[in-house]
PDB file of C-alpha atoms and ligand atoms in Angstrom:
ATOM      1  CA  UNK A   1      11.371  32.884 -10.677  1.00 73.00           C
ATOM      2  CA  UNK A   2      10.424  32.840 -14.355  1.00 81.00           C
ATOM      3  CA  UNK A   3      10.677  30.381 -17.261  1.00 81.00           C
ATOM      4  CA  UNK A   4      11.717  31.256 -20.775  1.00 82.00           C
ATOM      5  CA  UNK A   5       8.678  30.005 -22.771  1.00 80.00           C
ATOM      6  CA  UNK A   6      10.177  31.542 -25.900  1.00 82.00           C
ATOM      7  CA  UNK A   7      12.646  28.637 -25.651  1.00 82.00           C
ATOM      8  CA  UNK A   8      10.949  25.970 -27.845  1.00 82.00           C
ATOM      9  CA  UNK A   9      12.490  23.219 -25.796  1.00 89.00           C
ATOM     10  CA  UNK A  10      10.627  24.286 -22.623  1.00 89.00           C
ATOM     11  CA  UNK A  11       7.201  24.145 -24.380  1.00 90.00           C
ATOM     12  CA  UNK A  12       8.055  20.956 -26.114  1.00 93.00           C
ATOM     13  CA  UNK A  13       9.266  19.200 -22.933  1.00 92.00           C
ATOM     14  CA  UNK A  14       6.156  20.268 -20.962  1.00 93.00           C
ATOM     15  CA  UNK A  15       3.807  19.203 -23.717  1.00 94.00           C
ATOM     16  CA  UNK A  16       5.534  15.768 -23.786  1.00 94.00           C
ATOM     17  CA  UNK A  17       5.385  15.469 -20.006  1.00 94.00           C
ATOM     18  CA  UNK A  18       1.714  16.169 -19.900  1.00 96.00           C
ATOM     19  CA  UNK A  19       1.029  13.788 -22.779  1.00 96.00           C
ATOM     20  CA  UNK A  20       3.179  10.879 -21.536  1.00 95.00           C
ATOM     21  CA  UNK A  21       2.061  10.781 -17.896  1.00 97.00           C
ATOM     22  CA  UNK A  22       0.086   7.646 -17.535  1.00 98.00           C
ATOM     23  CA  UNK A  23      -1.392   5.628 -14.664  1.00 98.00           C
ATOM     24  CA  UNK A  24       1.203   3.010 -13.958  1.00 98.00           C
ATOM     25  CA  UNK A  25       0.235  -0.282 -12.326  1.00 98.00           C
ATOM     26  CA  UNK A  26       3.570  -2.029 -11.585  1.00 98.00           C
ATOM     27  CA  UNK A  27       6.664  -0.698  -9.871  1.00 98.00           C
ATOM     28  CA  UNK A  28      10.138  -1.612  -8.746  1.00 98.00           C
ATOM     29  CA  UNK A  29      10.605  -1.727  -4.975  1.00 97.00           C
ATOM     30  CA  UNK A  30      13.438   0.909  -5.158  1.00 98.00           C
ATOM     31  CA  UNK A  31      12.447   3.826  -2.950  1.00 98.00           C
ATOM     32  CA  UNK A  32      12.594   7.476  -4.063  1.00 98.00           C
ATOM     33  CA  UNK A  33      15.391   9.432  -2.399  1.00 98.00           C
ATOM     34  CA  UNK A  34      14.070  11.518   0.548  1.00 98.00           C
ATOM     35  CA  UNK A  35      15.380  14.832  -0.886  1.00 98.00           C
ATOM     36  CA  UNK A  36      13.660  14.230  -4.186  1.00 98.00           C
ATOM     37  CA  UNK A  37      10.459  13.253  -2.326  1.00 98.00           C
ATOM     38  CA  UNK A  38      10.485  16.552  -0.464  1.00 98.00           C
ATOM     39  CA  UNK A  39      11.168  18.434  -3.659  1.00 98.00           C
ATOM     40  CA  UNK A  40       8.312  17.070  -5.698  1.00 98.00           C
ATOM     41  CA  UNK A  41       5.787  17.740  -2.888  1.00 98.00           C
ATOM     42  CA  UNK A  42       7.149  21.232  -2.519  1.00 98.00           C
ATOM     43  CA  UNK A  43       6.756  21.925  -6.273  1.00 98.00           C
ATOM     44  CA  UNK A  44       3.237  20.387  -6.310  1.00 98.00           C
ATOM     45  CA  UNK A  45       2.045  23.011  -3.839  1.00 98.00           C
ATOM     46  CA  UNK A  46       2.601  25.737  -6.433  1.00 98.00           C
ATOM     47  CA  UNK A  47      -0.848  24.676  -7.692  1.00 98.00           C
ATOM     48  CA  UNK A  48      -3.498  27.451  -7.811  1.00 98.00           C
ATOM     49  CA  UNK A  49      -6.348  27.402  -5.266  1.00 98.00           C
ATOM     50  CA  UNK A  50      -9.469  29.386  -4.534  1.00 98.00           C
ATOM     51  CA  UNK A  51      -8.335  32.473  -2.562  1.00 98.00           C
ATOM     52  CA  UNK A  52      -4.961  30.760  -2.148  1.00 98.00           C
ATOM     53  CA  UNK A  53      -6.457  28.576   0.614  1.00 98.00           C
ATOM     54  CA  UNK A  54      -4.199  25.610  -0.357  1.00 98.00           C
ATOM     55  CA  UNK A  55      -6.595  23.031   1.181  1.00 98.00           C
ATOM     56  CA  UNK A  56      -4.477  19.913   0.251  1.00 98.00           C
ATOM     57  CA  UNK A  57      -2.792  17.651   2.830  1.00 98.00           C
ATOM     58  CA  UNK A  58      -0.496  14.796   1.829  1.00 98.00           C
ATOM     59  CA  UNK A  59       0.378  11.923   4.033  1.00 98.00           C
ATOM     60  CA  UNK A  60       3.258   9.960   2.455  1.00 98.00           C
ATOM     61  CA  UNK A  61       3.615   6.373   3.556  1.00 98.00           C
ATOM     62  CA  UNK A  62       6.591   4.038   2.912  1.00 98.00           C
ATOM     63  CA  UNK A  63       8.328   1.058   4.525  1.00 98.00           C
ATOM     64  CA  UNK A  64       6.571  -0.906   7.271  1.00 98.00           C
ATOM     65  CA  UNK A  65       3.614   1.430   7.538  1.00 98.00           C
ATOM     66  CA  UNK A  66       3.057   0.938   3.802  1.00 98.00           C
ATOM     67  CA  UNK A  67       3.056  -2.829   4.249  1.00 98.00           C
ATOM     68  CA  UNK A  68       0.757  -2.636   7.215  1.00 98.00           C
ATOM     69  CA  UNK A  69      -1.794  -0.498   5.433  1.00 98.00           C
ATOM     70  CA  UNK A  70      -1.754  -2.814   2.486  1.00 98.00           C
ATOM     71  CA  UNK A  71      -2.464  -5.773   4.798  1.00 98.00           C
ATOM     72  CA  UNK A  72      -5.278  -3.839   6.438  1.00 98.00           C
ATOM     73  CA  UNK A  73      -6.778  -2.845   3.135  1.00 98.00           C
ATOM     74  CA  UNK A  74      -6.818  -6.396   1.866  1.00 98.00           C
ATOM     75  CA  UNK A  75      -8.836  -7.365   4.935  1.00 98.00           C
ATOM     76  CA  UNK A  76     -11.192  -4.314   4.832  1.00 98.00           C
ATOM     77  CA  UNK A  77     -11.637  -3.063   1.291  1.00 98.00           C
ATOM     78  CA  UNK A  78     -10.655  -6.442  -0.144  1.00 98.00           C
ATOM     79  CA  UNK A  79     -13.564  -8.064   1.766  1.00 98.00           C
ATOM     80  CA  UNK A  80     -16.028  -5.338   0.971  1.00 97.00           C
ATOM     81  CA  UNK A  81     -15.842  -3.458   4.240  1.00 98.00           C
ATOM     82  CA  UNK A  82     -15.702   0.254   3.455  1.00 98.00           C
ATOM     83  CA  UNK A  83     -15.434   3.590   5.283  1.00 98.00           C
ATOM     84  CA  UNK A  84     -15.626   6.314   2.720  1.00 98.00           C
ATOM     85  CA  UNK A  85     -15.505  10.007   3.526  1.00 98.00           C
ATOM     86  CA  UNK A  86     -17.105  10.874   0.112  1.00 97.00           C
ATOM     87  CA  UNK A  87     -19.650   8.479  -1.350  1.00 93.00           C
ATOM     88  CA  UNK A  88     -18.864   7.082  -4.796  1.00 90.00           C
ATOM     89  CA  UNK A  89     -22.349   6.725  -6.216  1.00 87.00           C
ATOM     90  CA  UNK A  90     -21.836   8.002  -9.744  1.00 87.00           C
ATOM     91  CA  UNK A  91     -23.591   5.781 -12.302  1.00 92.00           C
ATOM     92  CA  UNK A  92     -21.677   6.116 -15.590  1.00 97.00           C
ATOM     93  CA  UNK A  93     -23.958   6.093 -18.603  1.00 97.00           C
ATOM     94  CA  UNK A  94     -23.640   6.643 -22.338  1.00 98.00           C
ATOM     95  CA  UNK A  95     -20.158   7.793 -23.474  1.00 97.00           C
ATOM     96  CA  UNK A  96     -18.905   7.827 -19.908  1.00 97.00           C
ATOM     97  CA  UNK A  97     -19.824   4.152 -19.400  1.00 97.00           C
ATOM     98  CA  UNK A  98     -18.296   3.326 -22.739  1.00 97.00           C
ATOM     99  CA  UNK A  99     -14.964   4.990 -21.784  1.00 97.00           C
ATOM    100  CA  UNK A 100     -14.959   3.166 -18.470  1.00 97.00           C
ATOM    101  CA  UNK A 101     -15.593  -0.166 -20.252  1.00 96.00           C
ATOM    102  CA  UNK A 102     -12.912   0.571 -22.887  1.00 97.00           C
ATOM    103  CA  UNK A 103     -10.136   1.256 -20.362  1.00 97.00           C
ATOM    104  CA  UNK A 104     -11.164  -1.763 -18.252  1.00 97.00           C
ATOM    105  CA  UNK A 105     -11.076  -4.023 -21.258  1.00 97.00           C
ATOM    106  CA  UNK A 106      -7.712  -2.602 -22.307  1.00 97.00           C
ATOM    107  CA  UNK A 107      -6.279  -3.359 -18.900  1.00 98.00           C
ATOM    108  CA  UNK A 108      -7.790  -6.854 -18.652  1.00 98.00           C
ATOM    109  CA  UNK A 109      -6.508  -7.707 -22.142  1.00 98.00           C
ATOM    110  CA  UNK A 110      -2.986  -6.612 -21.201  1.00 98.00           C
ATOM    111  CA  UNK A 111      -3.227  -8.791 -18.072  1.00 98.00           C
ATOM    112  CA  UNK A 112      -4.591 -11.718 -20.038  1.00 97.00           C
ATOM    113  CA  UNK A 113      -7.884 -11.671 -18.139  1.00 97.00           C
ATOM    114  CA  UNK A 114     -10.887 -12.743 -20.122  1.00 96.00           C
ATOM    115  CA  UNK A 115     -14.467 -11.485 -19.853  1.00 92.00           C
ATOM    116  CA  UNK A 116     -15.543 -14.639 -17.915  1.00 96.00           C
ATOM    117  CA  UNK A 117     -12.545 -14.788 -15.629  1.00 97.00           C
ATOM    118  CA  UNK A 118     -13.968 -13.305 -12.424  1.00 96.00           C
ATOM    119  CA  UNK A 119     -11.049 -14.583 -10.297  1.00 97.00           C
ATOM    120  CA  UNK A 120      -8.596 -12.835 -12.675  1.00 97.00           C
ATOM    121  CA  UNK A 121     -10.574  -9.627 -12.378  1.00 97.00           C
ATOM    122  CA  UNK A 122     -10.557  -9.921  -8.630  1.00 98.00           C
ATOM    123  CA  UNK A 123      -6.807 -10.423  -8.534  1.00 98.00           C
ATOM    124  CA  UNK A 124      -6.358  -7.384 -10.757  1.00 97.00           C
ATOM    125  CA  UNK A 125      -8.557  -5.382  -8.346  1.00 98.00           C
ATOM    126  CA  UNK A 126      -6.555  -6.547  -5.283  1.00 98.00           C
ATOM    127  CA  UNK A 127      -3.372  -5.263  -6.907  1.00 98.00           C
ATOM    128  CA  UNK A 128      -4.705  -1.826  -6.157  1.00 98.00           C
ATOM    129  CA  UNK A 129      -4.564  -2.646  -2.434  1.00 98.00           C
ATOM    130  CA  UNK A 130      -0.986  -3.794  -2.804  1.00 98.00           C
ATOM    131  CA  UNK A 131      -0.247  -0.378  -4.295  1.00 98.00           C
ATOM    132  CA  UNK A 132       0.849  -2.247  -7.432  1.00 98.00           C
ATOM    133  CA  UNK A 133       4.101  -2.977  -5.466  1.00 98.00           C
ATOM    134  CA  UNK A 134       4.949   0.708  -5.339  1.00 98.00           C
ATOM    135  CA  UNK A 135       7.314   1.598  -2.431  1.00 98.00           C
ATOM    136  CA  UNK A 136       5.299   4.689  -1.612  1.00 99.00           C
ATOM    137  CA  UNK A 137       1.698   5.843  -1.387  1.00 99.00           C
ATOM    138  CA  UNK A 138       0.425   9.263  -0.663  1.00 99.00           C
ATOM    139  CA  UNK A 139      -3.041   9.772   0.863  1.00 99.00           C
ATOM    140  CA  UNK A 140      -4.577  13.085  -0.160  1.00 98.00           C
ATOM    141  CA  UNK A 141      -6.863  14.767   2.381  1.00 98.00           C
ATOM    142  CA  UNK A 142      -8.730  18.013   2.692  1.00 98.00           C
ATOM    143  CA  UNK A 143     -10.404  19.565   5.795  1.00 98.00           C
ATOM    144  CA  UNK A 144     -13.980  18.755   6.477  1.00 98.00           C
ATOM    145  CA  UNK A 145     -15.291  22.292   5.781  1.00 98.00           C
ATOM    146  CA  UNK A 146     -14.194  21.933   2.142  1.00 98.00           C
ATOM    147  CA  UNK A 147     -16.666  21.620  -0.701  1.00 97.00           C
ATOM    148  CA  UNK A 148     -16.565  20.889  -4.408  1.00 97.00           C
ATOM    149  CA  UNK A 149     -14.496  24.071  -5.207  1.00 97.00           C
ATOM    150  CA  UNK A 150     -11.806  23.146  -2.767  1.00 98.00           C
ATOM    151  CA  UNK A 151     -11.839  19.542  -4.083  1.00 98.00           C
ATOM    152  CA  UNK A 152     -11.050  21.085  -7.482  1.00 98.00           C
ATOM    153  CA  UNK A 153      -8.036  22.861  -5.858  1.00 98.00           C
ATOM    154  CA  UNK A 154      -6.868  19.480  -4.478  1.00 98.00           C
ATOM    155  CA  UNK A 155      -7.287  17.913  -7.957  1.00 98.00           C
ATOM    156  CA  UNK A 156      -5.038  20.602  -9.437  1.00 98.00           C
ATOM    157  CA  UNK A 157      -2.483  19.967  -6.698  1.00 98.00           C
ATOM    158  CA  UNK A 158      -2.551  16.203  -7.370  1.00 98.00           C
ATOM    159  CA  UNK A 159      -1.994  16.694 -11.118  1.00 98.00           C
ATOM    160  CA  UNK A 160       0.867  19.067 -10.384  1.00 98.00           C
ATOM    161  CA  UNK A 161       2.315  16.339  -8.133  1.00 98.00           C
ATOM    162  CA  UNK A 162       1.986  13.610 -10.705  1.00 98.00           C
ATOM    163  CA  UNK A 163       3.488  15.800 -13.467  1.00 98.00           C
ATOM    164  CA  UNK A 164       6.375  16.854 -11.277  1.00 98.00           C
ATOM    165  CA  UNK A 165       7.008  13.237 -10.452  1.00 98.00           C
ATOM    166  CA  UNK A 166       6.936  12.387 -14.124  1.00 97.00           C
ATOM    167  CA  UNK A 167       9.522  15.078 -14.823  1.00 96.00           C
ATOM    168  CA  UNK A 168      11.741  13.390 -12.287  1.00 97.00           C
ATOM    169  CA  UNK A 169      11.261   9.885 -13.689  1.00 97.00           C
ATOM    170  CA  UNK A 170       8.808   8.854 -10.962  1.00 98.00           C
ATOM    171  CA  UNK A 171       5.641   7.042 -12.078  1.00 98.00           C
ATOM    172  CA  UNK A 172       2.326   7.181 -10.314  1.00 98.00           C
ATOM    173  CA  UNK A 173      -1.219   5.794 -10.172  1.00 98.00           C
ATOM    174  CA  UNK A 174      -4.093   7.863  -8.694  1.00 98.00           C
ATOM    175  CA  UNK A 175      -6.533   5.462  -6.938  1.00 98.00           C
ATOM    176  CA  UNK A 176      -9.988   6.252  -5.717  1.00 98.00           C
ATOM    177  CA  UNK A 177     -10.120   2.781  -4.153  1.00 98.00           C
ATOM    178  CA  UNK A 178      -7.441   3.847  -1.597  1.00 98.00           C
ATOM    179  CA  UNK A 179     -10.103   6.206  -0.171  1.00 98.00           C
ATOM    180  CA  UNK A 180     -12.387   3.290   0.694  1.00 98.00           C
ATOM    181  CA  UNK A 181     -11.055   2.747   4.178  1.00 98.00           C
ATOM    182  CA  UNK A 182     -10.535   6.330   5.463  1.00 98.00           C
ATOM    183  CA  UNK A 183     -10.972   5.229   9.099  1.00 98.00           C
ATOM    184  CA  UNK A 184      -8.027   2.860   9.026  1.00 98.00           C
ATOM    185  CA  UNK A 185      -5.763   5.429   7.315  1.00 99.00           C
ATOM    186  CA  UNK A 186      -6.695   8.076   9.907  1.00 98.00           C
ATOM    187  CA  UNK A 187      -6.215   5.638  12.766  1.00 98.00           C
ATOM    188  CA  UNK A 188      -2.913   4.199  11.635  1.00 98.00           C
ATOM    189  CA  UNK A 189      -1.420   7.641  10.712  1.00 98.00           C
ATOM    190  CA  UNK A 190      -2.911   9.488  13.666  1.00 98.00           C
ATOM    191  CA  UNK A 191      -4.779  11.920  11.455  1.00 98.00           C
ATOM    192  CA  UNK A 192      -7.476  14.199  12.906  1.00 98.00           C
ATOM    193  CA  UNK A 193     -11.070  13.204  12.345  1.00 98.00           C
ATOM    194  CA  UNK A 194     -11.716  16.540  10.744  1.00 98.00           C
ATOM    195  CA  UNK A 195      -9.392  15.619   7.827  1.00 98.00           C
ATOM    196  CA  UNK A 196     -11.276  13.810   5.030  1.00 98.00           C
ATOM    197  CA  UNK A 197      -9.636  11.415   2.550  1.00 98.00           C
ATOM    198  CA  UNK A 198     -10.216  11.931  -1.140  1.00 98.00           C
ATOM    199  CA  UNK A 199      -7.927   9.337  -2.757  1.00 98.00           C
ATOM    200  CA  UNK A 200      -4.467   7.893  -2.770  1.00 98.00           C
ATOM    201  CA  UNK A 201      -1.619   7.850  -5.288  1.00 99.00           C
ATOM    202  CA  UNK A 202       0.860   4.900  -5.444  1.00 99.00           C
ATOM    203  CA  UNK A 203       4.221   5.992  -6.796  1.00 99.00           C
ATOM    204  CA  UNK A 204       7.773   4.919  -7.396  1.00 98.00           C
ATOM    205  CA  UNK A 205       9.829   3.691 -10.339  1.00 98.00           C
ATOM    206  CA  UNK A 206       7.978   1.994 -13.111  1.00 98.00           C
ATOM    207  CA  UNK A 207       8.608  -1.657 -14.020  1.00 98.00           C
ATOM    208  CA  UNK A 208       8.547  -0.844 -17.795  1.00 97.00           C
ATOM    209  CA  UNK A 209       8.399  -4.472 -18.868  1.00 97.00           C
ATOM    210  CA  UNK A 210       4.995  -5.219 -17.464  1.00 98.00           C
ATOM    211  CA  UNK A 211       2.145  -5.577 -20.025  1.00 98.00           C
ATOM    212  CA  UNK A 212      -0.218  -3.559 -17.791  1.00 97.00           C
ATOM    213  CA  UNK A 213       2.143  -0.640 -18.148  1.00 98.00           C
ATOM    214  CA  UNK A 214       1.956  -0.637 -21.924  1.00 97.00           C
ATOM    215  CA  UNK A 215      -1.695   0.473 -22.138  1.00 97.00           C
ATOM    216  CA  UNK A 216      -2.380   3.984 -23.466  1.00 97.00           C
ATOM    217  CA  UNK A 217      -6.104   4.865 -22.864  1.00 97.00           C
ATOM    218  CA  UNK A 218      -7.715   6.916 -25.580  1.00 95.00           C
ATOM    219  CA  UNK A 219      -8.633  10.523 -25.383  1.00 97.00           C
ATOM    220  CA  UNK A 220     -11.720  12.151 -26.948  1.00 97.00           C
ATOM    221  CA  UNK A 221     -10.973  14.385 -29.910  1.00 98.00           C
ATOM    222  CA  UNK A 222     -10.574  18.124 -29.288  1.00 98.00           C
ATOM    223  CA  UNK A 223     -13.976  19.023 -30.700  1.00 97.00           C
ATOM    224  CA  UNK A 224     -15.669  16.686 -28.210  1.00 97.00           C
ATOM    225  CA  UNK A 225     -14.566  18.625 -25.223  1.00 98.00           C
ATOM    226  CA  UNK A 226     -13.648  22.198 -26.307  1.00 98.00           C
ATOM    227  CA  UNK A 227     -15.675  24.840 -28.085  1.00 98.00           C
ATOM    228  CA  UNK A 228     -13.990  27.976 -29.200  1.00 98.00           C
ATOM    229  CA  UNK A 229     -15.935  31.293 -29.411  1.00 98.00           C
ATOM    230  CA  UNK A 230     -15.097  34.717 -30.805  1.00 97.00           C
TER     231      UNK A 230
HETATM  232  C1  FMN B   1      -9.119  10.479  -9.044  1.00 51.37           C
HETATM  233  C2  FMN B   1      -8.704   9.246  -9.803  1.00 51.37           C
HETATM  234  C3  FMN B   1      -8.973   8.024  -9.286  1.00 51.37           C
HETATM  235  C4  FMN B   1      -8.558   6.820  -9.957  1.00 51.37           C
HETATM  236  N1  FMN B   1      -8.706   5.579  -9.320  1.00 51.37           N
HETATM  237  C5  FMN B   1      -8.198   4.506  -9.883  1.00 51.37           C
HETATM  238  C6  FMN B   1      -8.147   3.286  -9.189  1.00 51.37           C
HETATM  239  O1  FMN B   1      -8.750   3.193  -8.062  1.00 51.37           O
HETATM  240  N2  FMN B   1      -7.543   2.276  -9.714  1.00 51.37           N
HETATM  241  C7  FMN B   1      -6.868   2.325 -10.907  1.00 51.37           C
HETATM  242  O2  FMN B   1      -6.306   1.292 -11.374  1.00 51.37           O
HETATM  243  N3  FMN B   1      -6.921   3.475 -11.635  1.00 51.37           N
HETATM  244  C8  FMN B   1      -7.526   4.590 -11.156  1.00 51.37           C
HETATM  245  N4  FMN B   1      -7.450   5.758 -11.785  1.00 51.37           N
HETATM  246  C9  FMN B   1      -6.709   5.853 -13.086  1.00 51.37           C
HETATM  247  C10 FMN B   1      -7.703   6.014 -14.284  1.00 51.37           C
HETATM  248  O3  FMN B   1      -8.179   4.770 -14.632  1.00 51.37           O
HETATM  249  C11 FMN B   1      -6.794   6.651 -15.420  1.00 51.37           C
HETATM  250  O4  FMN B   1      -6.443   7.937 -15.071  1.00 51.37           O
HETATM  251  C12 FMN B   1      -7.586   6.704 -16.743  1.00 51.37           C
HETATM  252  O5  FMN B   1      -7.938   5.388 -17.217  1.00 51.37           O
HETATM  253  C13 FMN B   1      -6.799   7.410 -17.839  1.00 51.37           C
HETATM  254  O6  FMN B   1      -5.556   6.734 -17.974  1.00 51.37           O
HETATM  255  P1  FMN B   1      -4.164   7.472 -17.763  1.00 51.37           P
HETATM  256  O7  FMN B   1      -4.153   8.022 -16.323  1.00 51.37           O
HETATM  257  O8  FMN B   1      -3.113   6.424 -17.930  1.00 51.37           O
HETATM  258  O9  FMN B   1      -4.019   8.525 -18.772  1.00 51.37           O
HETATM  259  C14 FMN B   1      -7.910   6.993 -11.221  1.00 51.37           C
HETATM  260  C15 FMN B   1      -7.683   8.210 -11.753  1.00 51.37           C
HETATM  261  C16 FMN B   1      -8.073   9.343 -11.096  1.00 51.37           C
HETATM  262  C17 FMN B   1      -7.835  10.683 -11.693  1.00 51.37           C
END
């Protein structure tokens, strides 16, 4: 299969897709049709991977199991009881800390949560564990033997997945926090102990009216992250 990139529309549409994918934090309950679900996951797997190892494993959860996991997460992650497969001990400093603060402020402002409003912040955090009302959530795993290179493969797969979803009108939010109770996810879904959870992605159809879905986080300028040599 090939694609005609001399067709300006193809390049333009892809550029727009990549630029307009955003993390969406409020969804309609309408489920995605099963055929479309299968199709987007099939397309995502065309991602490149080291030696074509394809080390990604997706566990897609909907319906009662989705509700059950949300209830469990509220009791575990929501109460500070974690089981992480990969520690999250990064301390953001300098420009990275600034970007983290900027996006957090942007989100809280949209939600009407002030700096002093710790309960408002907590409620905003807990929305993660309700999957922002999305009807589906996918848990992204890789086998235990995998290292940082394979984690990069999985990242490429996840971005393929979110862009493919976007192309089909499906919105998504990647969530590290959904990897904070890996033991419960493995237990409830009957997943082998050798499979390790990286993160989850809530997805479905965007509630476009919500203020939290209007935010557009900044990007650094080109010269801050690319150097061209000749
Ligand atoms: C691996 C990964 C984990 C993330 N975890 C969370 C999360 O737990 N909760 C959340 O609300 N957003 C999460 N995000 C979304 C980021 O905040 C978001 O990608 C960033 O602010 C840029 O915004 P954009 O995705 O709308 O372009 C995560 C993003 C990635 C790539």
